[in-house]
Amino acid sequence: MKSRILTAMLAVALCLSVFGGASAAVSVDVHYNDWAMPIAGNLEKGTTYVPLRQFFQLLGGSWVTWDSTQRSATVQGKVNATFYLNSDRAWFGGASQQLTGHSYLSGGVMYVPLRGIARLLDCGIRYDSRLQRVTLSTGNTYSTGADGDSVYWLSRIIEAESGGEPYRGKVAVGNVILNRVRNKDFPNTIYGVIFDRNNGVQFTPVANGTIYNTPSADSIRAAEACLTGASEAADCLYFFNPKTATKAAWIRQNCRYYTSIGNHDFYQAR
């Protein structure tokens, strides 16, 4: 059976970066079969949220009811699930399921994490960094997170470079990798950027082998967040630990300092 495709076009309005607890409005164009319907969503701490009722109305075959006592929204019909306000869990398939962020209420509308819904519906998800497009497909056509290779390698470089850093620092490291992918002066794939040997090995974990270590859940979550638009490092192309870096002089002299997160300093090209 031909897979039904949902394509979410994510365009951050007003600003391209999200720092700390800040949020930004996003326009989400959900393409379902041969028609599209815009959904006004929000980007909160690296997670894209969509209005629950509107999303399931778009899918069709389900309806949503609100329980003011339990402060929960229940989806019934083709999909049966219950989402709880201010919770990162939902009741689905006869069990409590982990989402990718806390549901919340805004203007009388309940918002839930898009990636969390995709997981509940067993949708695969793939991210195109050049088109800024997230494609969801039924039947889990694609592996978890964006495409399998993207999450696999991005989560490993995040873990290897910032395993002990705060979550924001992990996202920022992932941003640097993806910024390089989009920059004409670097390889145009995540794998290519990580293993780039132009002017020597670019990342220490490639040289010492820690790039192959198994990433933590936080590193995987940070990779997925980066691949769906989370940003803590704007358009930075470089980062280093000023306490341990031995080859940071060129960056300091030729690039513009942007911010520090945890033990890392982040720099933009001039």
XYZ file of C-alpha atoms in Angstrom:
270
model
C 0.000 0.000 0.000
C 1.258 3.401 -0.936
C 2.389 5.305 2.158
C 0.523 8.456 3.051
C 2.896 11.341 3.412
C 2.745 14.214 5.848
C 5.230 16.980 5.151
C 5.797 19.678 7.726
C 7.487 22.822 6.424
C 8.984 24.636 9.403
C 9.815 28.335 8.995
C 10.746 30.202 12.160
C 9.197 33.654 12.212
C 10.740 36.764 13.736
C 14.069 35.128 14.559
C 16.132 32.141 13.558
C 17.415 31.312 16.990
C 15.854 30.101 20.206
C 17.778 30.638 23.421
C 17.088 28.956 26.755
C 13.381 29.084 27.533
C 12.508 31.496 24.725
C 9.953 30.516 22.121
C 9.353 31.467 18.515
C 6.310 31.140 16.304
C 6.605 28.677 13.456
C 4.459 28.150 10.412
C 3.815 24.456 9.865
C 2.394 23.465 6.468
C 1.147 19.901 6.861
C 0.800 18.119 3.536
C -1.524 15.145 3.714
C -2.031 13.138 0.529
C -2.638 15.753 -2.186
C -3.687 18.737 -0.111
C -2.162 21.006 2.487
C -3.377 22.905 5.528
C -1.283 25.473 7.401
C -0.973 25.033 11.156
C 0.334 27.801 13.408
C 2.728 26.085 15.786
C 5.379 27.087 18.301
C 9.031 26.239 18.774
C 9.683 25.753 22.497
C 13.171 24.855 23.758
C 14.001 23.071 20.525
C 10.701 21.198 20.236
C 8.049 22.005 17.635
C 4.511 21.981 19.050
C 1.248 21.858 17.087
C -2.370 22.364 18.246
C -3.709 18.927 19.152
C -7.295 19.301 17.936
C -6.364 20.872 14.605
C -3.717 18.259 13.904
C -6.069 15.320 14.398
C -8.873 17.031 12.533
C -6.479 17.286 9.632
C -5.754 13.579 9.781
C -9.469 12.839 9.766
C -11.395 9.980 11.307
C -10.874 11.151 14.904
C -12.385 13.692 17.286
C -11.051 15.367 20.424
C -12.794 15.946 23.770
C -11.539 17.951 26.755
C -11.843 16.784 30.380
C -11.618 19.832 32.639
C -11.387 17.674 35.780
C -8.464 15.583 34.580
C -7.110 18.493 32.507
C -6.627 16.153 29.595
C -7.588 15.896 25.922
C -8.745 12.557 24.545
C -8.557 11.627 20.883
C -11.068 8.989 19.739
C -11.829 7.289 16.455
C -9.121 6.195 14.057
C -6.648 7.208 16.774
C -7.284 6.671 20.493
C -5.015 8.516 22.925
C -5.149 10.823 25.928
C -2.802 13.781 26.393
C -2.377 15.410 29.794
C -1.776 19.111 30.301
C 1.754 20.006 31.469
C 2.874 16.399 31.076
C 5.425 14.755 28.823
C 3.467 11.497 28.763
C 0.328 10.321 26.936
C -1.915 7.289 27.316
C -1.761 5.361 24.049
C -2.029 1.697 23.109
C -3.063 0.711 26.631
C 0.055 2.154 28.250
C 1.692 5.393 29.325
C 3.965 6.629 26.532
C 6.845 9.120 26.687
C 6.518 12.241 24.539
C 9.307 14.583 23.478
C 8.124 17.556 25.521
C 5.442 18.747 27.943
C 2.008 19.527 26.531
C 0.743 23.000 27.391
C -2.255 25.312 26.995
C -2.080 28.624 25.116
C -5.094 30.768 24.289
C -7.404 27.914 25.210
C -5.636 25.574 22.774
C -3.657 22.513 23.837
C -0.284 22.138 22.123
C 1.605 18.847 21.911
C 5.071 17.991 20.518
C 4.953 17.102 16.825
C 7.686 14.483 17.110
C 5.883 12.907 20.053
C 2.724 12.515 17.976
C 4.750 11.018 15.145
C 6.141 8.372 17.474
C 2.712 7.484 18.836
C 1.369 7.088 15.315
C 4.415 5.023 14.302
C 5.334 7.579 11.679
C 8.834 7.700 10.348
C 10.371 11.161 10.190
C 13.032 12.596 7.913
C 14.598 16.041 7.932
C 15.961 17.908 4.914
C 18.282 20.588 6.279
C 18.519 22.403 2.964
C 14.762 22.692 2.426
C 14.032 23.012 6.171
C 11.442 20.280 5.656
C 10.280 17.535 7.979
C 8.592 14.624 6.242
C 6.460 12.200 8.232
C 5.229 8.957 6.716
C 2.920 6.270 8.037
C 4.277 2.788 8.556
C 7.605 4.130 9.869
C 9.070 4.247 6.368
C 12.030 6.138 7.735
C 13.968 5.232 10.839
C 13.644 7.159 14.082
C 14.387 10.826 14.217
C 15.217 12.464 10.919
C 16.726 9.936 8.527
C 18.678 7.186 10.257
C 22.145 8.289 9.187
C 21.556 11.893 10.264
C 20.521 11.010 13.813
C 23.142 8.250 14.043
C 26.125 10.470 13.239
C 24.884 13.754 14.696
C 24.078 12.170 18.068
C 27.535 10.546 18.141
C 29.475 13.726 17.496
C 27.300 15.523 20.073
C 28.016 12.808 22.627
C 31.727 12.683 21.854
C 32.215 16.447 21.942
C 29.748 17.413 24.676
C 28.729 14.320 26.623
C 29.303 16.143 29.909
C 27.819 19.454 28.783
C 24.325 20.773 29.583
C 21.545 20.022 27.108
C 21.798 23.525 25.567
C 25.481 22.875 24.948
C 24.659 19.625 23.166
C 22.194 21.402 20.902
C 24.768 24.115 20.174
C 27.367 21.538 19.106
C 24.779 19.956 16.822
C 24.044 23.406 15.392
C 27.697 23.871 14.446
C 27.693 20.580 12.545
C 24.518 21.439 10.627
C 25.719 24.991 9.956
C 28.799 23.501 8.317
C 26.621 21.198 6.216
C 24.848 24.290 4.877
C 28.064 26.253 4.334
C 29.765 26.042 0.937
C 33.205 25.816 2.546
C 32.453 22.448 4.172
C 31.144 19.047 3.018
C 27.386 18.961 2.431
C 26.547 15.947 4.598
C 26.721 15.364 8.353
C 29.042 12.396 7.857
C 31.236 14.451 5.530
C 31.515 17.322 8.024
C 32.393 15.020 10.919
C 35.091 13.157 8.983
C 36.337 16.193 7.059
C 40.146 16.105 6.865
C 40.680 19.337 4.993
C 43.465 21.133 6.893
C 43.703 18.150 9.214
C 41.150 16.240 11.279
C 38.417 18.676 12.293
C 37.137 16.918 15.414
C 39.224 15.188 18.083
C 36.717 12.311 18.551
C 37.431 11.220 14.982
C 41.121 10.943 15.810
C 40.734 9.163 19.148
C 37.825 6.926 18.186
C 35.250 8.246 20.656
C 33.036 9.207 17.693
C 31.896 5.565 17.756
C 30.755 5.621 21.393
C 27.066 4.982 22.039
C 25.258 8.318 22.537
C 23.178 9.056 25.627
C 19.436 9.646 25.455
C 20.077 13.388 25.866
C 22.521 13.407 22.942
C 19.994 11.628 20.734
C 17.278 14.048 21.847
C 19.567 16.999 21.103
C 20.355 15.616 17.641
C 16.672 15.194 16.850
C 15.942 18.689 18.154
C 18.666 20.198 15.950
C 17.315 18.350 12.935
C 13.892 19.880 13.491
C 15.047 23.459 13.908
C 16.327 23.931 17.481
C 19.081 26.527 17.699
C 21.351 27.636 20.514
C 24.337 28.741 18.419
C 22.814 30.736 15.552
C 25.126 30.407 12.517
C 28.295 29.486 14.433
C 30.791 27.313 12.564
C 33.337 26.712 15.343
C 33.489 25.807 19.020
C 36.213 24.810 21.464
C 36.949 24.432 25.153
C 39.214 27.384 26.038
C 40.655 25.441 28.978
C 41.925 22.533 26.913
C 42.067 23.645 23.261
C 45.561 23.743 21.772
C 44.665 24.975 18.269
C 42.163 27.749 18.966
C 44.378 30.715 18.041
C 43.192 30.825 14.408
C 39.538 30.829 15.461
C 40.099 33.636 17.996
C 41.978 35.746 15.460
C 39.744 35.179 12.446
C 36.255 34.593 13.809
C 33.713 36.496 15.903
C 32.941 35.299 19.418
C 29.239 34.526 19.839
C 28.526 32.878 23.190
C 29.711 30.420 25.828
C 27.646 27.443 26.971
C 29.084 25.171 29.621
C 32.753 24.608 28.812
C 32.537 25.592 25.153
C 32.978 28.932 23.387
C 31.146 29.334 20.064
C 32.325 31.456 17.156
C 30.824 32.757 13.915
C 32.673 33.443 10.674
C 33.420 37.141 10.184
